[in-house]
Short mmCIF file of the C-alpha atoms (twelve columns), coordinates in Angstrom:
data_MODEL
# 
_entry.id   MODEL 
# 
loop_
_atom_site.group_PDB 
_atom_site.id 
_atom_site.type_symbol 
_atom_site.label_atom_id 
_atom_site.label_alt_id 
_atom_site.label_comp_id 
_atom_site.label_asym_id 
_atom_site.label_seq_id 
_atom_site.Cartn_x 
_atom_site.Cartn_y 
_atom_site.Cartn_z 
_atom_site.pdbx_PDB_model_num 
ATOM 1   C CA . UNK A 1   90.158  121.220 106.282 1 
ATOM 2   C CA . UNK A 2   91.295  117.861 106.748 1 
ATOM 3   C CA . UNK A 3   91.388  118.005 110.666 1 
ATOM 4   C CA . UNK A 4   87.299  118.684 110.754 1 
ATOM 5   C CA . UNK A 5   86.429  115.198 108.975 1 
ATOM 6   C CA . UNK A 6   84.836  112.809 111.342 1 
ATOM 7   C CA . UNK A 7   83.425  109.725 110.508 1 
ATOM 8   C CA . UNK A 8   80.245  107.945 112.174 1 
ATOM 9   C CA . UNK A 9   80.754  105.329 113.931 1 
ATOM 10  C CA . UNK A 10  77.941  102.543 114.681 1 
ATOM 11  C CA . UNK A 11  77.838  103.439 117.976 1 
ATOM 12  C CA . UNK A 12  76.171  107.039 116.955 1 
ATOM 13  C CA . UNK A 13  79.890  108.583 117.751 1 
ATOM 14  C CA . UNK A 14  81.706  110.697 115.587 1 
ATOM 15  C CA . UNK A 15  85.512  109.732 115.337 1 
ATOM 16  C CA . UNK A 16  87.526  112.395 113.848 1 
ATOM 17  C CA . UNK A 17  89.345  111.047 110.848 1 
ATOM 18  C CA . UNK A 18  92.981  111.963 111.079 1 
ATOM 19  C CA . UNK A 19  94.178  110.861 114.709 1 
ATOM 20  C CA . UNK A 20  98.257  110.813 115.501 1 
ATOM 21  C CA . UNK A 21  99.201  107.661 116.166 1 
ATOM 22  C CA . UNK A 22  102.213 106.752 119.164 1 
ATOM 23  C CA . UNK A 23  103.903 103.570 118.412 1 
ATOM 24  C CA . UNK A 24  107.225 103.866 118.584 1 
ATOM 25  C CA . UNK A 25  107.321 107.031 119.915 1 
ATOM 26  C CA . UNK A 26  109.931 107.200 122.227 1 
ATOM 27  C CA . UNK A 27  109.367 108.479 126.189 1 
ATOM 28  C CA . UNK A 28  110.280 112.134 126.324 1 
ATOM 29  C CA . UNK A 29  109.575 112.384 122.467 1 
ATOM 30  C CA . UNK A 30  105.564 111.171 122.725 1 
ATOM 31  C CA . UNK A 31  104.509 114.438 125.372 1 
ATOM 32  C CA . UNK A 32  105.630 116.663 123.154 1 
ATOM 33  C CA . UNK A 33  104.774 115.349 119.685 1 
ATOM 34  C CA . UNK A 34  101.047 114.827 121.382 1 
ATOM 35  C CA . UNK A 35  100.639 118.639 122.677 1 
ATOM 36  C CA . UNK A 36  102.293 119.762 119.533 1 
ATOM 37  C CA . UNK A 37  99.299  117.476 117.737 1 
ATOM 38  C CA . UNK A 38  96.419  118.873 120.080 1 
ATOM 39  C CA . UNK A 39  97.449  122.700 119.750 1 
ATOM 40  C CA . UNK A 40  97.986  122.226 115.615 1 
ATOM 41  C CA . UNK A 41  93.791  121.107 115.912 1 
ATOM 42  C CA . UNK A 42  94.571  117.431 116.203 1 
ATOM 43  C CA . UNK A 43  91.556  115.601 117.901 1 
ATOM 44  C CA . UNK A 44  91.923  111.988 117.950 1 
ATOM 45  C CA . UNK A 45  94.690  110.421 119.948 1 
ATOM 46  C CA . UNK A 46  95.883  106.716 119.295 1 
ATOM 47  C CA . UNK A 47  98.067  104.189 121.827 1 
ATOM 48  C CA . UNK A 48  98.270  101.096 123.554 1 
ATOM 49  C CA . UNK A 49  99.206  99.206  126.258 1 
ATOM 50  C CA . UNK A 50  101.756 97.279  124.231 1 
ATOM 51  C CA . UNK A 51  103.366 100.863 123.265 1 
ATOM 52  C CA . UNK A 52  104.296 101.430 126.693 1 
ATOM 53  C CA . UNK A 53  103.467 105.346 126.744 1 
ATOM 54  C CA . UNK A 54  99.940  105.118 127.801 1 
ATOM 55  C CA . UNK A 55  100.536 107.150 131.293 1 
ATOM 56  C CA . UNK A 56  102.583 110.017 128.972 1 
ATOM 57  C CA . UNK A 57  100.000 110.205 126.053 1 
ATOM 58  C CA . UNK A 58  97.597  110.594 129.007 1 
ATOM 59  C CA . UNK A 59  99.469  113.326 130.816 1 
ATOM 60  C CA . UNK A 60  99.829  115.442 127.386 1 
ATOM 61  C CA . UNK A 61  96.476  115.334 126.983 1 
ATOM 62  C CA . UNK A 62  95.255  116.987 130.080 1 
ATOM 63  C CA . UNK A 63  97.856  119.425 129.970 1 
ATOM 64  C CA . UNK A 64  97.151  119.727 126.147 1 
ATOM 65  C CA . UNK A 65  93.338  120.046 127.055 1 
ATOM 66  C CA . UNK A 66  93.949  123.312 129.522 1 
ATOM 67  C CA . UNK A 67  96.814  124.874 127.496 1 
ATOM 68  C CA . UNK A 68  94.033  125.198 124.416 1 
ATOM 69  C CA . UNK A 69  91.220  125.703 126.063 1 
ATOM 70  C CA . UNK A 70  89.469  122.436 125.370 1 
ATOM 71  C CA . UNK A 71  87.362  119.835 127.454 1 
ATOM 72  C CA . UNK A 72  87.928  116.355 127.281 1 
ATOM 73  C CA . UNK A 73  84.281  115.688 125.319 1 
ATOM 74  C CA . UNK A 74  86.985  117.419 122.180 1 
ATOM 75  C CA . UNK A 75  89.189  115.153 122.225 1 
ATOM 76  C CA . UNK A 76  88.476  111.221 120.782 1 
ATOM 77  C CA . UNK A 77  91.362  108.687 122.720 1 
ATOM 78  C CA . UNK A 78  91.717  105.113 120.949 1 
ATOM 79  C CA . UNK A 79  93.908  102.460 123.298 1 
ATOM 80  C CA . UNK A 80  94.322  98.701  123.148 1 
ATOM 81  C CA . UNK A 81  93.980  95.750  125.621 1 
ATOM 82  C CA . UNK A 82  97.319  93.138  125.096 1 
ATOM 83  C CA . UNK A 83  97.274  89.553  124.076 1 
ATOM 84  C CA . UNK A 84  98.289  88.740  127.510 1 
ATOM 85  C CA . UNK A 85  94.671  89.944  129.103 1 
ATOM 86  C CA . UNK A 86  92.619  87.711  126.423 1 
ATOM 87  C CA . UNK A 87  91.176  85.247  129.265 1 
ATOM 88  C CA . UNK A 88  87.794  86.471  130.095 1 
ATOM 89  C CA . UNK A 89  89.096  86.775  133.851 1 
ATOM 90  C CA . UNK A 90  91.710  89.178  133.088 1 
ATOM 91  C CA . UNK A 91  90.176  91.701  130.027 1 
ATOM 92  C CA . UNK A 92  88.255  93.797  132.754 1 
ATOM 93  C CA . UNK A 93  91.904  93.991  134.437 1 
ATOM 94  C CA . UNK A 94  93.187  95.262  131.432 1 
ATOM 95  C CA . UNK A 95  90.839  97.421  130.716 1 
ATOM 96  C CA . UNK A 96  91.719  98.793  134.157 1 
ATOM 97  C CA . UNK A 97  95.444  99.303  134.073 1 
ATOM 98  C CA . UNK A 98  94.371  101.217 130.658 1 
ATOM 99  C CA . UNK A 99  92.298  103.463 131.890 1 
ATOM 100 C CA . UNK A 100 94.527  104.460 134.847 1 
ATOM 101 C CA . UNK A 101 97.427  104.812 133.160 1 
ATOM 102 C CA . UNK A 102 95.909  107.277 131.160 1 
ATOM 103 C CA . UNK A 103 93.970  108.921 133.698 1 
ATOM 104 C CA . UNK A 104 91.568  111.220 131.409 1 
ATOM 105 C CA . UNK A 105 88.161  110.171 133.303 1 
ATOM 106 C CA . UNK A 106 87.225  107.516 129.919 1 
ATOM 107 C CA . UNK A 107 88.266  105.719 127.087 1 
ATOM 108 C CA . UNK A 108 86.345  106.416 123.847 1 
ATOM 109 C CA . UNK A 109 87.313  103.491 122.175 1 
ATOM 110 C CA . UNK A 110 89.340  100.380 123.317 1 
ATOM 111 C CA . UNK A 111 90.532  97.605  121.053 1 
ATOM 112 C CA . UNK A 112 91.268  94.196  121.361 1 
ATOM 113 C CA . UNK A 113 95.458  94.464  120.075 1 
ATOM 114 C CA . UNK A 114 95.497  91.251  117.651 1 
ATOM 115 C CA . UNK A 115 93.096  88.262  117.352 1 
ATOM 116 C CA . UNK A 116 95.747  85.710  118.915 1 
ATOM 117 C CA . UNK A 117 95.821  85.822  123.373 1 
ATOM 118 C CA . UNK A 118 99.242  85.012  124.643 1 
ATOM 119 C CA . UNK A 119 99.637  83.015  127.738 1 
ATOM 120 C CA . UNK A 120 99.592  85.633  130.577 1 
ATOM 121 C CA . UNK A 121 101.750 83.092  133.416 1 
ATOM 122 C CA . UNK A 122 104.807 84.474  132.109 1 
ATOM 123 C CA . UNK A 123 104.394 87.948  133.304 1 
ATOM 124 C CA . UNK A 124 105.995 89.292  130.252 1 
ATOM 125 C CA . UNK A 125 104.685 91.385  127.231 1 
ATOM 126 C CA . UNK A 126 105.215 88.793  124.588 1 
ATOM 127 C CA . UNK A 127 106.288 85.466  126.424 1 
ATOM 128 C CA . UNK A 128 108.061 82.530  124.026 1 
ATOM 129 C CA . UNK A 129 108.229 78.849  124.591 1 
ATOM 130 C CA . UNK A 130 111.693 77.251  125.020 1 
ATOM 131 C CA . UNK A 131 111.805 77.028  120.888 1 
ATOM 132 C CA . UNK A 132 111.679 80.603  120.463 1 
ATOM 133 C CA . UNK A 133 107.999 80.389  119.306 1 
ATOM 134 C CA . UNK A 134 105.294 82.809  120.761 1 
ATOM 135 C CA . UNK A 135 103.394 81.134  123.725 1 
ATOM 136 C CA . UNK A 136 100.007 81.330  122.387 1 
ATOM 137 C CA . UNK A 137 97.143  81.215  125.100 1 
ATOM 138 C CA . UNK A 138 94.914  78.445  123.753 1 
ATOM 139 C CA . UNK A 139 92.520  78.496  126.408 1 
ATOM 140 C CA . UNK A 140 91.425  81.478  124.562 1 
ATOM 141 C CA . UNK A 141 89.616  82.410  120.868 1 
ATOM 142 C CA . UNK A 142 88.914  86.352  119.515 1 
ATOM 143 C CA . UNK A 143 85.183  85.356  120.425 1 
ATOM 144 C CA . UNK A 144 85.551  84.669  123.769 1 
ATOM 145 C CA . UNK A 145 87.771  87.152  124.740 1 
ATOM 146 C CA . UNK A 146 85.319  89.492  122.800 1 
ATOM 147 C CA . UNK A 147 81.791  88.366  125.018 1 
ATOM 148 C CA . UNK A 148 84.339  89.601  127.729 1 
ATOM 149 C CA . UNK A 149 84.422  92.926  126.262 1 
ATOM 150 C CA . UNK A 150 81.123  93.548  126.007 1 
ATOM 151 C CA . UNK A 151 80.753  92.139  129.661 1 
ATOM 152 C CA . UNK A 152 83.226  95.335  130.485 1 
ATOM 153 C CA . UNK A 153 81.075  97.815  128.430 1 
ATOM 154 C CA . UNK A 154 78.472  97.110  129.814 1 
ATOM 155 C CA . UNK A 155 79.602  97.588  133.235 1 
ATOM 156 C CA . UNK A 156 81.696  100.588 132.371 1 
ATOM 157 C CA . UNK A 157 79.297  103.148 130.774 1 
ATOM 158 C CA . UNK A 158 80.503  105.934 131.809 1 
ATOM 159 C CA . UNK A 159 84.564  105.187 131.547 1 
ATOM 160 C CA . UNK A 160 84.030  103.019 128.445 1 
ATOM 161 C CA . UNK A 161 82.249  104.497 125.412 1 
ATOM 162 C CA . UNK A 162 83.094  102.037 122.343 1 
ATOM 163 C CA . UNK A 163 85.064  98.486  122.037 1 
ATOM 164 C CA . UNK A 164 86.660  97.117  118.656 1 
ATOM 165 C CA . UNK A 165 89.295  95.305  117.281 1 
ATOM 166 C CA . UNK A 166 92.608  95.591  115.635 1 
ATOM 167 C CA . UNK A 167 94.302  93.501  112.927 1 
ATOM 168 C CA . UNK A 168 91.438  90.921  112.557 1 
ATOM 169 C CA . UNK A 169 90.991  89.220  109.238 1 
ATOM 170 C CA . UNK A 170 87.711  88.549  107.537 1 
ATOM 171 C CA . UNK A 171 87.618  84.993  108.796 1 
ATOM 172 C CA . UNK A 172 88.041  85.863  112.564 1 
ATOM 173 C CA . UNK A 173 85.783  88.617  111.776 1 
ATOM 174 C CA . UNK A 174 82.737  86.138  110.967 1 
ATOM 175 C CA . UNK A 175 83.398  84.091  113.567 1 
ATOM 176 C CA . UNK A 176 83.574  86.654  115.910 1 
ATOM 177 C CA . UNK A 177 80.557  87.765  114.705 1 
ATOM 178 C CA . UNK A 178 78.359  84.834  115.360 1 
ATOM 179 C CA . UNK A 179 78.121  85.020  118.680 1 
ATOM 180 C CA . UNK A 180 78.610  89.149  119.303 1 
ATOM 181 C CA . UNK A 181 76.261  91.058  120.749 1 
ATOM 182 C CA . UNK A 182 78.404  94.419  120.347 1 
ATOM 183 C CA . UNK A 183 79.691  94.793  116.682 1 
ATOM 184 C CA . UNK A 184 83.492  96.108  116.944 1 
ATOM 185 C CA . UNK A 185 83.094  99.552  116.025 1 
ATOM 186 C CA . UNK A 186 86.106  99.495  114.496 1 
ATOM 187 C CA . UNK A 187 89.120  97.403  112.983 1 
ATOM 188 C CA . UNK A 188 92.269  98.762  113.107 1 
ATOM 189 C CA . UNK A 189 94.551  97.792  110.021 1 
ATOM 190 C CA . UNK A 190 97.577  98.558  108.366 1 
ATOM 191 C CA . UNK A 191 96.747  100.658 105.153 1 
ATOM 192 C CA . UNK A 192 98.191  102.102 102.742 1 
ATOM 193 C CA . UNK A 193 99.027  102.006 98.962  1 
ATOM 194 C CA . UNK A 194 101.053 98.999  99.149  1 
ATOM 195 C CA . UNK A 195 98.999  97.352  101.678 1 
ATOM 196 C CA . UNK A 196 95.186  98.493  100.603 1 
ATOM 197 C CA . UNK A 197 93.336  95.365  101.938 1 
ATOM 198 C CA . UNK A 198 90.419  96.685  99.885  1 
ATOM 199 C CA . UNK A 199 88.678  93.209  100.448 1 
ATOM 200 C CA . UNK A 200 88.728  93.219  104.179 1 
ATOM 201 C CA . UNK A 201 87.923  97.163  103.785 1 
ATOM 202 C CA . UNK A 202 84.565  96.002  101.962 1 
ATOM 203 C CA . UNK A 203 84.075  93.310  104.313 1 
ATOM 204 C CA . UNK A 204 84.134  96.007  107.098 1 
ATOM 205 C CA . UNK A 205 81.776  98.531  105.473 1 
ATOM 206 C CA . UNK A 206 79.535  95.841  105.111 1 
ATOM 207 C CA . UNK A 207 78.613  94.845  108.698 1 
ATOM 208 C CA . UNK A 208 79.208  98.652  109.741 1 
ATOM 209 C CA . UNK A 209 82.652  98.440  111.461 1 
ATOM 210 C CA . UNK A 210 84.933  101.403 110.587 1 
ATOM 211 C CA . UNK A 211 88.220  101.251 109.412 1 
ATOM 212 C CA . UNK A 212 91.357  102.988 110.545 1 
ATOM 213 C CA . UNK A 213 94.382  102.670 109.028 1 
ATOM 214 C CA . UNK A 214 97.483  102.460 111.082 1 
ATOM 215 C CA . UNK A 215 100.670 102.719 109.280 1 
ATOM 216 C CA . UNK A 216 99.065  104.477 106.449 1 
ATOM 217 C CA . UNK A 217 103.031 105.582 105.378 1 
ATOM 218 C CA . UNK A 218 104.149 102.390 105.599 1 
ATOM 219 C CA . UNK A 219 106.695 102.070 107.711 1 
ATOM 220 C CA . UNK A 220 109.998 104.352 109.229 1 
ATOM 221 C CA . UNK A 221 111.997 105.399 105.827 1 
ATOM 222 C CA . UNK A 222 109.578 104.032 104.105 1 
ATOM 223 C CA . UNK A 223 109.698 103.330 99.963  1 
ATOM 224 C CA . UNK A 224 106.860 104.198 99.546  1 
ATOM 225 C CA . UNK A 225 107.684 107.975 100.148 1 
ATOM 226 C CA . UNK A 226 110.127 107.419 97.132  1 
ATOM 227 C CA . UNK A 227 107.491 105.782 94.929  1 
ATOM 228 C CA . UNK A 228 107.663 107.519 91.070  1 
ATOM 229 C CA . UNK A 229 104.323 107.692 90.701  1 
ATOM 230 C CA . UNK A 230 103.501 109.303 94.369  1 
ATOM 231 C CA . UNK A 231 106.314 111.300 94.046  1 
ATOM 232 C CA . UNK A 232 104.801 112.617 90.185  1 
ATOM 233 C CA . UNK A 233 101.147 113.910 92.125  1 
ATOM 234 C CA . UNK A 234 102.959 115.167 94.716  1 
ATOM 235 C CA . UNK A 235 105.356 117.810 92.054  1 
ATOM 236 C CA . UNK A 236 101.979 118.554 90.446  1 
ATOM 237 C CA . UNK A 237 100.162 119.315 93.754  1 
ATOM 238 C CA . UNK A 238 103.526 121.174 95.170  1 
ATOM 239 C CA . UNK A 239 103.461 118.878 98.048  1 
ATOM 240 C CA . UNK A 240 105.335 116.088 99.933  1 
ATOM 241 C CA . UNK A 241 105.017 112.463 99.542  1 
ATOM 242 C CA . UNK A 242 103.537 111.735 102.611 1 
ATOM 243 C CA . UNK A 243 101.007 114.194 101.920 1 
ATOM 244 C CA . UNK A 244 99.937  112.610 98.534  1 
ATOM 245 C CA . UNK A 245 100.041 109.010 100.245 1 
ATOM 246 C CA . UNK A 246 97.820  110.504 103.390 1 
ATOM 247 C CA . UNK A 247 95.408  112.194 100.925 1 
ATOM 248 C CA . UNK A 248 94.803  109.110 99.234  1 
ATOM 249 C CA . UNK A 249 94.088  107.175 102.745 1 
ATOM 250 C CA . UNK A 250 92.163  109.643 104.026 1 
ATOM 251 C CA . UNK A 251 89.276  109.330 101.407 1 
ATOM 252 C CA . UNK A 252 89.201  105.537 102.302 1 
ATOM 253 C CA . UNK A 253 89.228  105.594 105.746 1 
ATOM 254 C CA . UNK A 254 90.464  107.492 109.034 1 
ATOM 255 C CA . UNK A 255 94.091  107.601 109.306 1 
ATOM 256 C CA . UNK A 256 96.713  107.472 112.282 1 
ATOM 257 C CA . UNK A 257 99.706  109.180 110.600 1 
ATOM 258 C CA . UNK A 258 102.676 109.307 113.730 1 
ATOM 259 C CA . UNK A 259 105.671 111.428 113.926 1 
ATOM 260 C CA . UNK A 260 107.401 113.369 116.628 1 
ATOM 261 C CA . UNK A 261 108.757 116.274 114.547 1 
ATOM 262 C CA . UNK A 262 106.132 119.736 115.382 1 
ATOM 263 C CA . UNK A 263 106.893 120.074 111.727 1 
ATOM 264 C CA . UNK A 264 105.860 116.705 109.779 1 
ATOM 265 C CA . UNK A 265 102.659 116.479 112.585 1 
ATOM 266 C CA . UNK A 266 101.502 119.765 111.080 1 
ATOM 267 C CA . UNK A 267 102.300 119.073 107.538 1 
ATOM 268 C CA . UNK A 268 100.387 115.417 107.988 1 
ATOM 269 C CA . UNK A 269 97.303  116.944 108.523 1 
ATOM 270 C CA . UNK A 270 97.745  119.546 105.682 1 
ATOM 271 C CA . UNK A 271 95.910  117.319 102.820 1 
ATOM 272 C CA . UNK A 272 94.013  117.499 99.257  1 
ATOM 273 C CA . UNK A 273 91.571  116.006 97.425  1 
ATOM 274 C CA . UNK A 274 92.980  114.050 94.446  1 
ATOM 275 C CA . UNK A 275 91.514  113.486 90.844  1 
ATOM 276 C CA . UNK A 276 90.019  110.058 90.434  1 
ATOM 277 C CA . UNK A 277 92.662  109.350 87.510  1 
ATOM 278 C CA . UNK A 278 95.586  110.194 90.698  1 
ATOM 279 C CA . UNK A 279 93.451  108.220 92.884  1 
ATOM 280 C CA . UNK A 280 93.129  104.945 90.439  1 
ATOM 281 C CA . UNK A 281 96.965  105.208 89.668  1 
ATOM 282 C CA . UNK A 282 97.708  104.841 93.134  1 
ATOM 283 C CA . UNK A 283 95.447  101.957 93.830  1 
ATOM 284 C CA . UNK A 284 96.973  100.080 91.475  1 
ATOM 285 C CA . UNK A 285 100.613 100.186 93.297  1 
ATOM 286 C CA . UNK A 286 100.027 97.322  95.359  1 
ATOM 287 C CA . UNK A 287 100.027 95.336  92.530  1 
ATOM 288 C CA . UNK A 288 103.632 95.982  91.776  1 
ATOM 289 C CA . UNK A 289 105.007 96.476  94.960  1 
ATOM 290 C CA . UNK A 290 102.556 94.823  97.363  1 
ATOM 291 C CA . UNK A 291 104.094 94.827  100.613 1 
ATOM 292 C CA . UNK A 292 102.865 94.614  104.603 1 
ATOM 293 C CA . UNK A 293 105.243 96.081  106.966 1 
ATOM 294 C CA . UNK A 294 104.353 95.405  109.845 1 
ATOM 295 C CA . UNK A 295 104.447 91.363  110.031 1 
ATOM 296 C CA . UNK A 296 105.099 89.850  114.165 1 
ATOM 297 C CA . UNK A 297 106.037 86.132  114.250 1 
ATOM 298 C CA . UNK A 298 102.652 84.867  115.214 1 
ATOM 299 C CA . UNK A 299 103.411 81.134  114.346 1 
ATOM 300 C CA . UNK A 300 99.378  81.358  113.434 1 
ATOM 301 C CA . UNK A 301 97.332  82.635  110.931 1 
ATOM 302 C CA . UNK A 302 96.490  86.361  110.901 1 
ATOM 303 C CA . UNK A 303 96.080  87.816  107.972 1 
ATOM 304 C CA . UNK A 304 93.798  87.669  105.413 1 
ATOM 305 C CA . UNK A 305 96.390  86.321  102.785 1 
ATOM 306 C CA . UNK A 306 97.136  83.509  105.205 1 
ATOM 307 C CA . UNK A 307 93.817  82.228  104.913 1 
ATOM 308 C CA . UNK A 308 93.899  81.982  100.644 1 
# 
């Protein structure tokens, strides 16, 4: 079963590998679509700061945890620190405003959002300069921001369990990893058949940081879910799209599949093995219709293809 695959993380912890992800998920809709994911065997929560739904994932959970007869060692939560708490002074803080927002005694794994701080003096989520452009924090790099991290687990051992990144490239990778002491234990990417990043996946493996793909669907509505050649395995298998697509990430890495329909969280955990000859026609997708979705107006580089 597809819900009892857990993957090691370099830390010694096991992650389970299909975790419902909470962006976009609307207040109200999150609660439910979170208890719904816990009670269908679910184990592995995702959200963020910058989601806004921290407190309500957190509130699901506990009640989610006594409705099912679980403790909270069961249940694996993943949240992210904001650009705007990059300086050194303020990660701890955000760290903080995580962890009580959620209010589920620790954080198993916290990530550092994107590899670009925003200036925090605005008091807004993503503050702009009078051009329109994002107000990057310069004072700041991914390295700095990431020795504070480490400072904070290693003052937080027992509400802070693992630290690692999200949408890092290789080259902010390496220089990130000159001067760690921590290795991220994982970097959380966009993934998925048009969007495969099978370079920076390597990369990854290769110094022992894990992979999870966010996204792996693509996007709301996504084409991809009307793909011909997904939509072939999918007849031959007698199942949906998404299923094919989520099979396919799911032997690559661990996967964050999100919906808020009791229906589509069940079926997004109901996956298959597929043939290698399924598996290779799929992989070769991206070279047709290579597309990232999920693209913010950085004004900096950030991806991988940036840096060719």
């Amino acid at each position: 079963m597809a819900l009892n695959k857990v993957y090691k993380l370099n830390t010694g912890a096991s992650m389970p590998a299909i975790g419902l992800g909470t962006w976009k998920a609307a207040p109200g809709e999150v609660e439910t679509a979170v208890k719904t994911a816990i009670a269908a065997g679910y184990r592995h929560i995702d959200t963020a700061f910058g989601y806004g739904n921290e407190a309500e994932v957190g509130k699901a959970i506990r009640e989610a945890l006594a409705e099912n007869g679980l403790e909270r060692k069961d249940i694996f939560v993943t949240t992210k620190i904001w650009p705007t708490f990059f300086r050194p002074e303020k990660v701890s803080e955000g760290f903080k405003i995580s962890l009580d927002r959620l209010d589920i005694e620790y954080i198993d794994l916290i990530l550092l959002h994107w590899p670009v701080g925003l200036n925090p003096e605005q008091g807004v989520a993503i503050p702009r300069l009078p051009d329109g452009t994002r107000d990057i924090d310069t004072t700041v790099t991914p390295s700095i921001t990431w020795a504070a991290l480490e400072k904070v687990l290693e003052e937080n051992k027992d509400k802070l369990k693992a630290i690692g990144v999200s949408n890092h490239p290789i080259p902010i990778l390496e220089e990130l990893l000159k001067t760690a002491k921590v290795v991220p234990a994982v970097n959380q990417v966009e993934l998925h058949p048009y969007n495969p990043q099978q370079k920076l996946l390597d990369y990854c493996n290769s110094k022992n940081i894990h992979v999870t793909g966010y996204s792996p669907l693509g996007s709301t509505d996504s084409i991809l879910l009307s793909d011909e050649t997904v939509g072939k395995i999918a007849t031959a298998h007698n199942k949906s799209p998404a299923q094919i697509i989520l099979s396919w990430g799911l032997s690559r890495s661990s996967i964050l599949p999100k919906s808020v329909n009791a229906e589509r969280v069940k079926a997004n955990a109901d996956l298959i093995e597929l043939s290698a000859e399924e598996t290779q026609q799929i992989n070769e997708l991206h070279k047709i219709h290579g597309k990232r979705f999920v693209r913010p107006d950085w004004g900096v580089k950030v991806f991988d293809e940036e840096f060719e």
